Amino acid sequence: MDDVILLSRLQFAVAVFFHFIFVPLTLGLSLLIALMETRYVRTGDEVWRKHAKFWGKLFIINFTLGVVTGITLEFQFGTNWARYSEYVGDIFGSLLAIEATVAFFLESTFLAVWHFGWHRVGKKTHLLAIWLVVLAGNLSALWIILANGFMQNPLGYVIQNGRAELADFMAVVTNPYAWGMYAHTLLSAWTLSCFFVLGVSSWHLLRKSNVEFFRRSFRMTAPICLVLVLALALSGDIQGKVVSELQPAKLAAMESHWETTKNAPFYLAVVPDEANETNSVEAIGIPGLLSWISYGDADAEVKGLKDFPKEDRPPVTPVFWGFRAMIFFGVIFLALAAWATLQRNRESINPTLMRALVWCIPLPYISIAMGWLVAEMGRQPWIVYGLMPFRRCPPSMCPRRCWPSSSFTACWAFWTFSCCASTPSRARRGRRTKSCWKPCK
């Protein structure tokens, strides 16, 4: 049984990982494309239309791969995690159904209108199509996050006939934990997309390729990126306080905090020693700062990990370092966004900044992965927090059936990596100078 659990969890983790490579850029790049096309419709400047088409091609590649990689995830709820689906499917399934039948189909329909309608519909209708793609894509993310929010903070259910059944739909869709996650996830996706545009633009500016074209995308995106990074930091602080109230064990793991303490200090240098339930390094403490960060009160009590049974504690080491990595990357993003904003109107943008932005393209992906690692591993050992532990949800597959499924996952990973090459390849080629677009008369 342990082999089946390990294989099933690894398979789901791999599938989620590959799917979420494409999700953030889909959410954020559509917004930037909509802003570019809005400028084109308002000003009549053909350059902004060319921007919308260029970045739109990268968006469509990303969207297509995101759809394909997402399909296998829902199959695994039936194949690997049927007992979980049986127990909470009345709630979890309804949210996924709304996402698929409303948001996803709306997004797909109007993306087709936008992609194939350049010379078939009027400017304003075409602009409306891309804004509906933005709305539907971000609405799709909302229903997925609400489903995950139920796993993090279950609300609106009753236990009947040995399973959780939906009792209050409004409680589920107004879950404060889920809305905090949604804001943080959305802002992180938009930030990632800004750094993607800045990085690709910098690549071409360094090579003197379509300089005026990519200078415009750099100028437009830099201040948006700075605002989003600041908003992302604020949303992270707000969500951290929600975690403190609803998941104190996760907070303790994020900070490697072992002893329950009032006026808890925040240590700038910490190395957790999970085996001995202590920290091997604990230096440069600021009294009361952890209490203040967590609860807005320097004298508040912060629960330590020792207050929770060992079997109910999340794994400390990955959660602690994942959280630290996310904060570290956030500081880098703030510095680069501020620097890019200051440089954006200069005739010659600093080459060091542009090189840094090119190398920065993968960092938001890593940072988002670390954030989800903290969110999901910090919930352990619960598959639904406080309601359903993993030990009550063994996978429904036998090992000999799980191994072929895992082999398929390996093939899937190879295919996904191969397809990922198409996006940077298209981005490096840049914009074609000759356009085949025909305006609608």
Short mmCIF file of C-alpha atoms in Angstrom, two decimals:
data_model
loop_
_atom_site.label_atom_id
_atom_site.label_comp_id
_atom_site.label_asym_id
_atom_site.label_seq_id
_atom_site.Cartn_x
_atom_site.Cartn_y
_atom_site.Cartn_z
CA MET A 1 0.00 0.00 0.00
CA ASP A 2 2.87 2.40 0.78
CA ASP A 3 4.24 1.86 -2.75
CA VAL A 4 0.86 2.70 -4.26
CA ILE A 5 0.53 5.87 -2.16
CA LEU A 6 4.06 7.01 -3.09
CA LEU A 7 3.60 6.29 -6.80
CA SER A 8 0.18 7.94 -6.91
CA ARG A 9 1.39 11.04 -5.11
CA LEU A 10 4.46 11.30 -7.32
CA GLN A 11 2.36 10.88 -10.42
CA PHE A 12 -0.08 13.58 -9.38
CA ALA A 13 2.77 15.90 -8.36
CA VAL A 14 4.45 15.45 -11.76
CA ALA A 15 1.17 16.06 -13.62
CA VAL A 16 0.40 19.19 -11.58
CA PHE A 17 3.97 20.45 -12.06
CA PHE A 18 3.83 20.19 -15.84
CA HIS A 19 0.34 21.66 -16.00
CA PHE A 20 1.23 24.64 -13.84
CA ILE A 21 4.19 25.52 -16.03
CA PHE A 22 1.64 26.90 -18.49
CA VAL A 23 -1.13 28.26 -16.24
CA PRO A 24 0.47 31.47 -14.85
CA LEU A 25 1.60 32.74 -18.25
CA THR A 26 -1.87 32.01 -19.68
CA LEU A 27 -3.50 34.08 -16.93
CA GLY A 28 -1.16 37.04 -17.14
CA LEU A 29 -0.17 37.29 -20.79
CA SER A 30 -3.81 37.50 -21.89
CA LEU A 31 -4.20 40.60 -19.71
CA LEU A 32 -1.14 42.29 -21.23
CA ILE A 33 -2.33 41.43 -24.75
CA ALA A 34 -5.74 42.95 -23.96
CA LEU A 35 -4.05 46.15 -22.75
CA MET A 36 -1.96 46.30 -25.93
CA GLU A 37 -4.96 45.83 -28.19
CA THR A 38 -6.90 48.41 -26.18
CA ARG A 39 -4.17 50.92 -26.97
CA TYR A 40 -4.42 49.99 -30.64
CA VAL A 41 -8.20 50.48 -30.74
CA ARG A 42 -8.01 53.79 -28.85
CA THR A 43 -5.07 55.31 -30.76
CA GLY A 44 -5.13 53.53 -34.11
CA ASP A 45 -1.37 52.93 -33.73
CA GLU A 46 -0.54 49.85 -35.82
CA VAL A 47 2.45 48.99 -33.62
CA TRP A 48 0.16 47.98 -30.76
CA ARG A 49 -1.79 45.68 -33.08
CA LYS A 50 1.49 44.03 -34.06
CA HIS A 51 2.31 43.67 -30.37
CA ALA A 52 -1.02 41.96 -29.70
CA LYS A 53 -0.40 39.53 -32.57
CA PHE A 54 3.20 38.75 -31.61
CA TRP A 55 2.53 38.10 -27.92
CA GLY A 56 -0.76 36.42 -28.87
CA LYS A 57 1.11 33.67 -30.73
CA LEU A 58 3.14 32.90 -27.62
CA PHE A 59 -0.07 32.94 -25.57
CA ILE A 60 -1.80 30.42 -27.86
CA ILE A 61 1.14 27.99 -27.69
CA ASN A 62 1.07 28.23 -23.91
CA PHE A 63 -2.73 27.94 -23.70
CA THR A 64 -2.82 24.83 -25.88
CA LEU A 65 -0.22 23.01 -23.82
CA GLY A 66 -1.98 24.06 -20.62
CA VAL A 67 -5.26 22.55 -21.79
CA VAL A 68 -3.68 19.25 -22.81
CA THR A 69 -1.67 18.85 -19.59
CA GLY A 70 -4.71 19.73 -17.47
CA ILE A 71 -6.94 16.98 -18.83
CA THR A 72 -4.98 14.14 -17.19
CA LEU A 73 -5.30 15.73 -13.74
CA GLU A 74 -9.06 15.21 -13.57
CA PHE A 75 -8.70 11.59 -14.70
CA GLN A 76 -6.46 10.90 -11.70
CA PHE A 77 -9.23 11.83 -9.28
CA GLY A 78 -11.05 8.76 -10.57
CA THR A 79 -8.14 6.40 -11.19
CA ASN A 80 -5.74 7.11 -8.31
CA TRP A 81 -7.86 8.96 -5.78
CA ALA A 82 -11.33 7.49 -6.13
CA ARG A 83 -11.87 7.30 -2.36
CA TYR A 84 -11.12 10.99 -2.02
CA SER A 85 -13.56 11.74 -4.85
CA GLU A 86 -16.19 9.55 -3.22
CA TYR A 87 -15.81 11.30 0.14
CA VAL A 88 -15.78 14.98 -0.96
CA GLY A 89 -16.87 14.74 -4.59
CA ASP A 90 -20.23 16.38 -3.85
CA ILE A 91 -18.35 19.63 -3.10
CA PHE A 92 -15.10 19.30 -5.01
CA GLY A 93 -16.75 17.94 -8.15
CA SER A 94 -19.36 20.69 -8.38
CA LEU A 95 -16.66 23.38 -8.39
CA LEU A 96 -14.64 21.61 -11.09
CA ALA A 97 -17.82 21.14 -13.14
CA ILE A 98 -18.59 24.87 -13.03
CA GLU A 99 -15.01 25.65 -14.06
CA ALA A 100 -15.18 23.34 -17.08
CA THR A 101 -18.70 24.07 -18.31
CA VAL A 102 -18.72 27.83 -17.75
CA ALA A 103 -15.28 29.42 -17.52
CA PHE A 104 -13.21 27.10 -19.72
CA PHE A 105 -15.70 26.92 -22.58
CA LEU A 106 -16.17 30.70 -22.47
CA GLU A 107 -12.40 31.18 -22.64
CA SER A 108 -11.94 28.66 -25.47
CA THR A 109 -14.80 30.07 -27.54
CA PHE A 110 -13.70 33.69 -27.42
CA LEU A 111 -10.03 32.77 -27.87
CA ALA A 112 -11.06 31.21 -31.19
CA VAL A 113 -12.96 34.40 -32.08
CA TRP A 114 -9.90 36.46 -31.22
CA HIS A 115 -7.36 34.26 -33.02
CA PHE A 116 -9.32 33.73 -36.24
CA GLY A 117 -11.21 37.01 -36.25
CA TRP A 118 -8.47 39.54 -37.06
CA HIS A 119 -9.88 40.28 -40.50
CA ARG A 120 -13.38 38.88 -39.96
CA VAL A 121 -14.83 41.05 -37.17
CA GLY A 122 -14.61 44.73 -36.31
CA LYS A 123 -11.98 46.25 -34.03
CA LYS A 124 -14.26 46.68 -31.01
CA THR A 125 -15.73 43.20 -31.32
CA HIS A 126 -12.23 41.76 -31.58
CA LEU A 127 -11.15 43.73 -28.52
CA LEU A 128 -14.18 42.51 -26.59
CA ALA A 129 -13.19 38.93 -27.44
CA ILE A 130 -9.74 39.21 -25.85
CA TRP A 131 -11.15 40.89 -22.73
CA LEU A 132 -13.65 38.02 -22.41
CA VAL A 133 -10.71 35.61 -22.69
CA VAL A 134 -9.04 37.46 -19.81
CA LEU A 135 -12.23 37.37 -17.74
CA ALA A 136 -12.91 33.69 -18.43
CA GLY A 137 -9.33 32.60 -17.81
CA ASN A 138 -9.17 34.31 -14.45
CA LEU A 139 -12.68 33.07 -13.62
CA SER A 140 -11.50 29.53 -14.40
CA ALA A 141 -8.66 29.98 -11.93
CA LEU A 142 -11.17 31.15 -9.31
CA TRP A 143 -13.16 27.89 -9.37
CA ILE A 144 -9.99 25.80 -9.18
CA ILE A 145 -8.74 27.85 -6.22
CA LEU A 146 -12.13 27.57 -4.50
CA ALA A 147 -11.83 23.78 -4.81
CA ASN A 148 -8.33 23.89 -3.34
CA GLY A 149 -9.54 26.36 -0.71
CA PHE A 150 -12.04 23.76 0.50
CA MET A 151 -9.14 21.33 0.97
CA GLN A 152 -7.28 23.98 2.97
CA ASN A 153 -10.25 25.29 5.00
CA PRO A 154 -13.36 23.09 4.59
CA LEU A 155 -16.63 25.02 4.93
CA GLY A 156 -20.25 24.58 3.90
CA TYR A 157 -20.51 20.80 4.33
CA VAL A 158 -22.22 18.22 6.51
CA ILE A 159 -21.23 14.61 7.10
CA GLN A 160 -24.01 12.32 5.89
CA ASN A 161 -23.94 8.68 4.83
CA GLY A 162 -20.24 8.52 5.62
CA ARG A 163 -19.24 11.32 3.24
CA ALA A 164 -19.05 15.11 3.10
CA GLU A 165 -22.07 16.60 1.34
CA LEU A 166 -22.65 20.18 0.23
CA ALA A 167 -24.82 22.10 2.70
CA ASP A 168 -24.04 25.76 2.04
CA PHE A 169 -22.75 26.68 -1.42
CA MET A 170 -22.25 30.34 -0.45
CA ALA A 171 -19.98 29.33 2.43
CA VAL A 172 -17.83 27.40 -0.05
CA VAL A 173 -17.57 30.25 -2.59
CA THR A 174 -16.93 32.92 0.08
CA ASN A 175 -14.20 30.91 1.84
CA PRO A 176 -11.75 33.57 3.10
CA TYR A 177 -8.78 31.26 2.75
CA ALA A 178 -9.64 30.58 -0.89
CA TRP A 179 -10.06 34.25 -1.79
CA GLY A 180 -6.70 35.09 -0.22
CA MET A 181 -5.12 32.28 -2.23
CA TYR A 182 -6.86 33.49 -5.37
CA ALA A 183 -5.58 37.05 -5.02
CA HIS A 184 -2.03 35.87 -4.34
CA THR A 185 -2.10 33.33 -7.19
CA LEU A 186 -3.51 35.83 -9.68
CA LEU A 187 -1.01 38.54 -8.78
CA SER A 188 1.86 36.07 -8.99
CA ALA A 189 0.69 34.93 -12.45
CA TRP A 190 0.41 38.52 -13.69
CA THR A 191 3.86 39.29 -12.26
CA LEU A 192 5.35 36.25 -13.99
CA SER A 193 3.88 37.40 -17.30
CA CYS A 194 5.35 40.88 -16.88
CA PHE A 195 8.80 39.44 -16.29
CA PHE A 196 8.31 37.17 -19.31
CA VAL A 197 7.56 40.18 -21.53
CA LEU A 198 10.42 42.20 -20.00
CA GLY A 199 12.81 39.28 -20.45
CA VAL A 200 11.90 38.60 -24.09
CA SER A 201 11.97 42.34 -24.87
CA SER A 202 15.40 42.64 -23.24
CA TRP A 203 16.67 39.68 -25.28
CA HIS A 204 15.84 41.48 -28.52
CA LEU A 205 17.01 44.89 -27.32
CA LEU A 206 20.41 43.44 -26.41
CA ARG A 207 20.69 42.06 -29.95
CA LYS A 208 19.40 45.27 -31.58
CA SER A 209 16.50 43.31 -33.08
CA ASN A 210 13.28 45.28 -33.75
CA VAL A 211 14.49 47.85 -31.22
CA GLU A 212 11.56 50.28 -31.40
CA PHE A 213 9.05 47.45 -31.29
CA PHE A 214 10.45 45.81 -28.15
CA ARG A 215 11.26 49.15 -26.50
CA ARG A 216 7.50 49.84 -26.44
CA SER A 217 6.67 46.55 -24.73
CA PHE A 218 9.45 47.21 -22.21
CA ARG A 219 8.16 50.72 -21.46
CA MET A 220 4.57 49.59 -21.07
CA THR A 221 5.28 46.53 -18.90
CA ALA A 222 7.91 47.85 -16.44
CA PRO A 223 5.64 50.09 -14.28
CA ILE A 224 2.85 47.49 -14.37
CA CYS A 225 5.35 44.94 -13.08
CA LEU A 226 6.42 47.18 -10.20
CA VAL A 227 2.82 47.79 -9.09
CA LEU A 228 2.08 44.06 -9.26
CA VAL A 229 5.15 43.08 -7.22
CA LEU A 230 4.13 45.52 -4.48
CA ALA A 231 0.53 44.24 -4.54
CA LEU A 232 1.84 40.66 -4.46
CA ALA A 233 3.85 41.38 -1.31
CA LEU A 234 0.78 42.95 0.34
CA SER A 235 -1.46 40.01 -0.60
CA GLY A 236 1.16 37.59 0.75
CA ASP A 237 1.17 39.40 4.09
CA ILE A 238 -2.63 39.30 4.29
CA GLN A 239 -2.75 35.60 3.38
CA GLY A 240 -0.02 34.88 5.94
CA LYS A 241 -2.27 36.24 8.67
CA VAL A 242 -5.13 34.02 7.43
CA VAL A 243 -2.80 31.01 7.60
CA SER A 244 -1.85 31.99 11.15
CA GLU A 245 -5.48 31.84 12.22
CA LEU A 246 -6.63 28.76 10.29
CA GLN A 247 -3.49 26.61 9.95
CA PRO A 248 -1.15 27.35 12.87
CA ALA A 249 0.86 24.17 12.26
CA LYS A 250 1.69 25.37 8.75
CA LEU A 251 2.80 28.74 10.14
CA ALA A 252 5.04 27.01 12.69
CA ALA A 253 6.62 24.90 9.92
CA MET A 254 7.13 27.95 7.68
CA GLU A 255 9.09 29.64 10.47
CA SER A 256 10.57 26.49 12.05
CA HIS A 257 9.01 27.64 15.32
CA TRP A 258 9.09 24.85 17.92
CA GLU A 259 8.06 26.36 21.25
CA THR A 260 4.80 28.19 21.92
CA THR A 261 5.81 31.76 22.71
CA LYS A 262 4.29 35.17 23.32
CA ASN A 263 6.15 38.13 21.84
CA ALA A 264 7.75 35.57 19.49
CA PRO A 265 10.99 36.76 17.86
CA PHE A 266 11.75 36.53 14.16
CA TYR A 267 15.22 35.12 13.47
CA LEU A 268 17.07 36.29 10.38
CA ALA A 269 19.33 33.22 10.38
CA VAL A 270 17.67 29.86 11.01
CA VAL A 271 18.55 26.29 10.04
CA PRO A 272 15.91 23.75 11.15
CA ASP A 273 16.85 20.43 12.76
CA GLU A 274 13.63 18.49 12.36
CA ALA A 275 14.99 15.22 13.77
CA ASN A 276 15.78 16.82 17.14
CA GLU A 277 12.79 19.20 17.15
CA THR A 278 14.95 22.30 17.30
CA ASN A 279 16.99 24.65 15.14
CA SER A 280 20.69 23.98 14.70
CA VAL A 281 21.19 27.68 13.91
CA GLU A 282 19.06 30.45 15.39
CA ALA A 283 20.61 33.91 15.28
CA ILE A 284 19.81 37.63 14.97
CA GLY A 285 16.37 37.56 16.55
CA ILE A 286 14.04 40.58 16.46
CA PRO A 287 11.73 40.39 19.52
CA GLY A 288 8.00 40.33 18.81
CA LEU A 289 8.38 40.52 15.03
CA LEU A 290 7.05 37.01 14.31
CA SER A 291 4.01 37.69 16.50
CA TRP A 292 3.41 40.98 14.74
CA ILE A 293 3.85 39.53 11.23
CA SER A 294 1.50 36.65 12.05
CA TYR A 295 -1.25 38.38 14.02
CA GLY A 296 -0.63 42.12 13.82
CA ASP A 297 0.19 42.16 17.55
CA ALA A 298 3.73 42.01 18.90
CA ASP A 299 2.50 40.35 22.12
CA ALA A 300 0.41 37.65 20.40
CA GLU A 301 1.06 33.99 21.16
CA VAL A 302 2.50 31.91 18.31
CA LYS A 303 2.00 28.16 18.65
CA GLY A 304 5.07 25.98 18.32
CA LEU A 305 5.34 22.67 16.48
CA LYS A 306 5.72 20.79 19.76
CA ASP A 307 2.12 21.67 20.59
CA PHE A 308 0.98 19.42 17.73
CA PRO A 309 1.24 15.62 17.69
CA LYS A 310 4.09 14.41 15.50
CA GLU A 311 1.69 12.66 13.16
CA ASP A 312 -0.17 15.96 12.59
CA ARG A 313 2.87 18.09 11.78
CA PRO A 314 3.78 19.05 8.22
CA PRO A 315 7.32 18.29 7.01
CA VAL A 316 9.31 21.22 8.35
CA THR A 317 12.41 21.31 6.15
CA PRO A 318 10.80 21.63 2.67
CA VAL A 319 8.11 24.02 3.94
CA PHE A 320 10.64 26.23 5.73
CA TRP A 321 13.11 26.46 2.84
CA GLY A 322 10.34 26.75 0.24
CA PHE A 323 8.95 29.77 2.09
CA ARG A 324 12.41 31.33 2.40
CA ALA A 325 13.07 30.81 -1.31
CA MET A 326 9.79 32.49 -2.21
CA ILE A 327 10.64 35.54 -0.07
CA PHE A 328 14.17 35.69 -1.51
CA PHE A 329 12.87 35.71 -5.07
CA GLY A 330 10.30 38.34 -4.13
CA VAL A 331 13.07 40.73 -3.07
CA ILE A 332 14.86 40.15 -6.38
CA PHE A 333 11.65 40.82 -8.31
CA LEU A 334 11.06 44.08 -6.46
CA ALA A 335 14.59 45.31 -7.16
CA LEU A 336 14.44 44.40 -10.86
CA ALA A 337 10.96 45.86 -11.36
CA ALA A 338 11.97 49.14 -9.71
CA TRP A 339 15.17 49.32 -11.77
CA ALA A 340 13.31 48.59 -15.00
CA THR A 341 10.74 51.30 -14.21
CA LEU A 342 13.50 53.86 -13.65
CA GLN A 343 15.26 52.85 -16.88
CA ARG A 344 12.25 52.48 -19.16
CA ASN A 345 12.27 55.98 -20.71
CA ARG A 346 16.01 56.14 -21.30
CA GLU A 347 17.29 56.02 -24.84
CA SER A 348 19.77 53.30 -23.89
CA ILE A 349 18.58 50.86 -21.21
CA ASN A 350 21.30 49.52 -18.93
CA PRO A 351 22.68 46.29 -20.51
CA THR A 352 23.25 44.72 -17.09
CA LEU A 353 19.58 45.19 -16.25
CA MET A 354 18.51 43.66 -19.56
CA ARG A 355 20.77 40.64 -19.06
CA ALA A 356 19.39 40.21 -15.55
CA LEU A 357 15.83 40.33 -16.88
CA VAL A 358 16.61 37.66 -19.47
CA TRP A 359 18.05 35.37 -16.80
CA CYS A 360 15.12 36.23 -14.55
CA ILE A 361 12.50 34.65 -16.85
CA PRO A 362 12.51 31.24 -15.08
CA LEU A 363 12.68 32.67 -11.55
CA PRO A 364 8.96 33.55 -11.19
CA TYR A 365 8.13 29.98 -12.24
CA ILE A 366 10.40 28.64 -9.49
CA SER A 367 8.98 31.11 -6.98
CA ILE A 368 5.39 30.09 -7.76
CA ALA A 369 6.37 26.42 -7.47
CA MET A 370 7.85 27.15 -4.04
CA GLY A 371 4.65 28.91 -3.01
CA TRP A 372 2.54 25.90 -3.96
CA LEU A 373 5.00 23.61 -2.19
CA VAL A 374 4.47 25.61 1.00
CA ALA A 375 0.68 25.63 0.54
CA GLU A 376 0.34 21.91 -0.19
CA MET A 377 3.09 20.33 1.92
CA GLY A 378 2.21 22.69 4.75
CA ARG A 379 -1.28 21.14 4.77
CA GLN A 380 0.10 17.64 5.37
CA PRO A 381 -0.82 15.11 6.70
CA TRP A 382 -4.32 16.25 5.72
CA ILE A 383 -5.76 15.85 2.24
CA VAL A 384 -8.69 17.97 3.50
CA TYR A 385 -7.45 20.00 6.45
CA GLY A 386 -8.81 18.79 9.77
CA LEU A 387 -11.33 16.53 8.03
CA MET A 388 -9.64 13.82 5.99
CA PRO A 389 -6.05 12.66 6.58
CA PHE A 390 -4.08 10.88 3.87
CA ARG A 391 -4.17 7.62 5.81
CA ARG A 392 -7.96 7.54 5.26
CA CYS A 393 -7.56 8.08 1.52
CA PRO A 394 -5.36 5.28 0.12
CA PRO A 395 -5.24 5.19 -3.69
CA SER A 396 -7.63 2.76 -5.31
CA MET A 397 -5.03 1.29 -7.68
CA CYS A 398 -2.84 -1.75 -7.12
CA PRO A 399 0.94 -1.40 -7.64
CA ARG A 400 1.04 -3.33 -10.93
CA ARG A 401 -1.51 -0.90 -12.41
CA CYS A 402 0.22 2.15 -10.98
CA TRP A 403 3.61 1.38 -12.56
CA PRO A 404 2.36 1.54 -16.20
CA SER A 405 0.54 4.74 -15.32
CA SER A 406 3.78 6.19 -13.95
CA SER A 407 5.59 5.12 -17.14
CA PHE A 408 3.00 7.09 -19.09
CA THR A 409 3.77 10.08 -16.86
CA ALA A 410 7.46 9.80 -17.77
CA CYS A 411 6.60 9.81 -21.48
CA TRP A 412 4.28 12.73 -20.85
CA ALA A 413 7.09 14.63 -19.15
CA PHE A 414 9.38 14.09 -22.14
CA TRP A 415 6.68 15.29 -24.54
CA THR A 416 5.96 18.36 -22.42
CA PHE A 417 9.62 19.36 -22.25
CA SER A 418 9.86 18.94 -26.03
CA CYS A 419 6.81 21.13 -26.57
CA CYS A 420 8.11 23.74 -24.12
CA ALA A 421 10.90 24.45 -26.59
CA SER A 422 8.39 25.97 -29.02
CA THR A 423 7.64 29.01 -26.83
CA PRO A 424 11.24 30.26 -26.35
CA SER A 425 11.99 29.39 -29.99
CA ARG A 426 9.08 31.57 -31.17
CA ALA A 427 10.03 34.32 -28.73
CA ARG A 428 13.66 34.37 -29.93
CA ARG A 429 12.60 34.68 -33.57
CA GLY A 430 10.84 37.94 -32.80
CA ARG A 431 8.30 39.72 -34.98
CA ARG A 432 8.06 39.24 -38.71
CA THR A 433 8.44 42.54 -40.50
CA LYS A 434 5.87 41.67 -43.16
CA SER A 435 2.26 41.42 -42.00
CA CYS A 436 -0.47 39.41 -43.68
CA TRP A 437 -3.22 40.99 -41.62
CA LYS A 438 -6.10 42.52 -43.50
CA PRO A 439 -8.24 45.09 -41.66
CA CYS A 440 -11.99 44.60 -41.48
CA LYS A 441 -13.84 47.12 -43.63
#
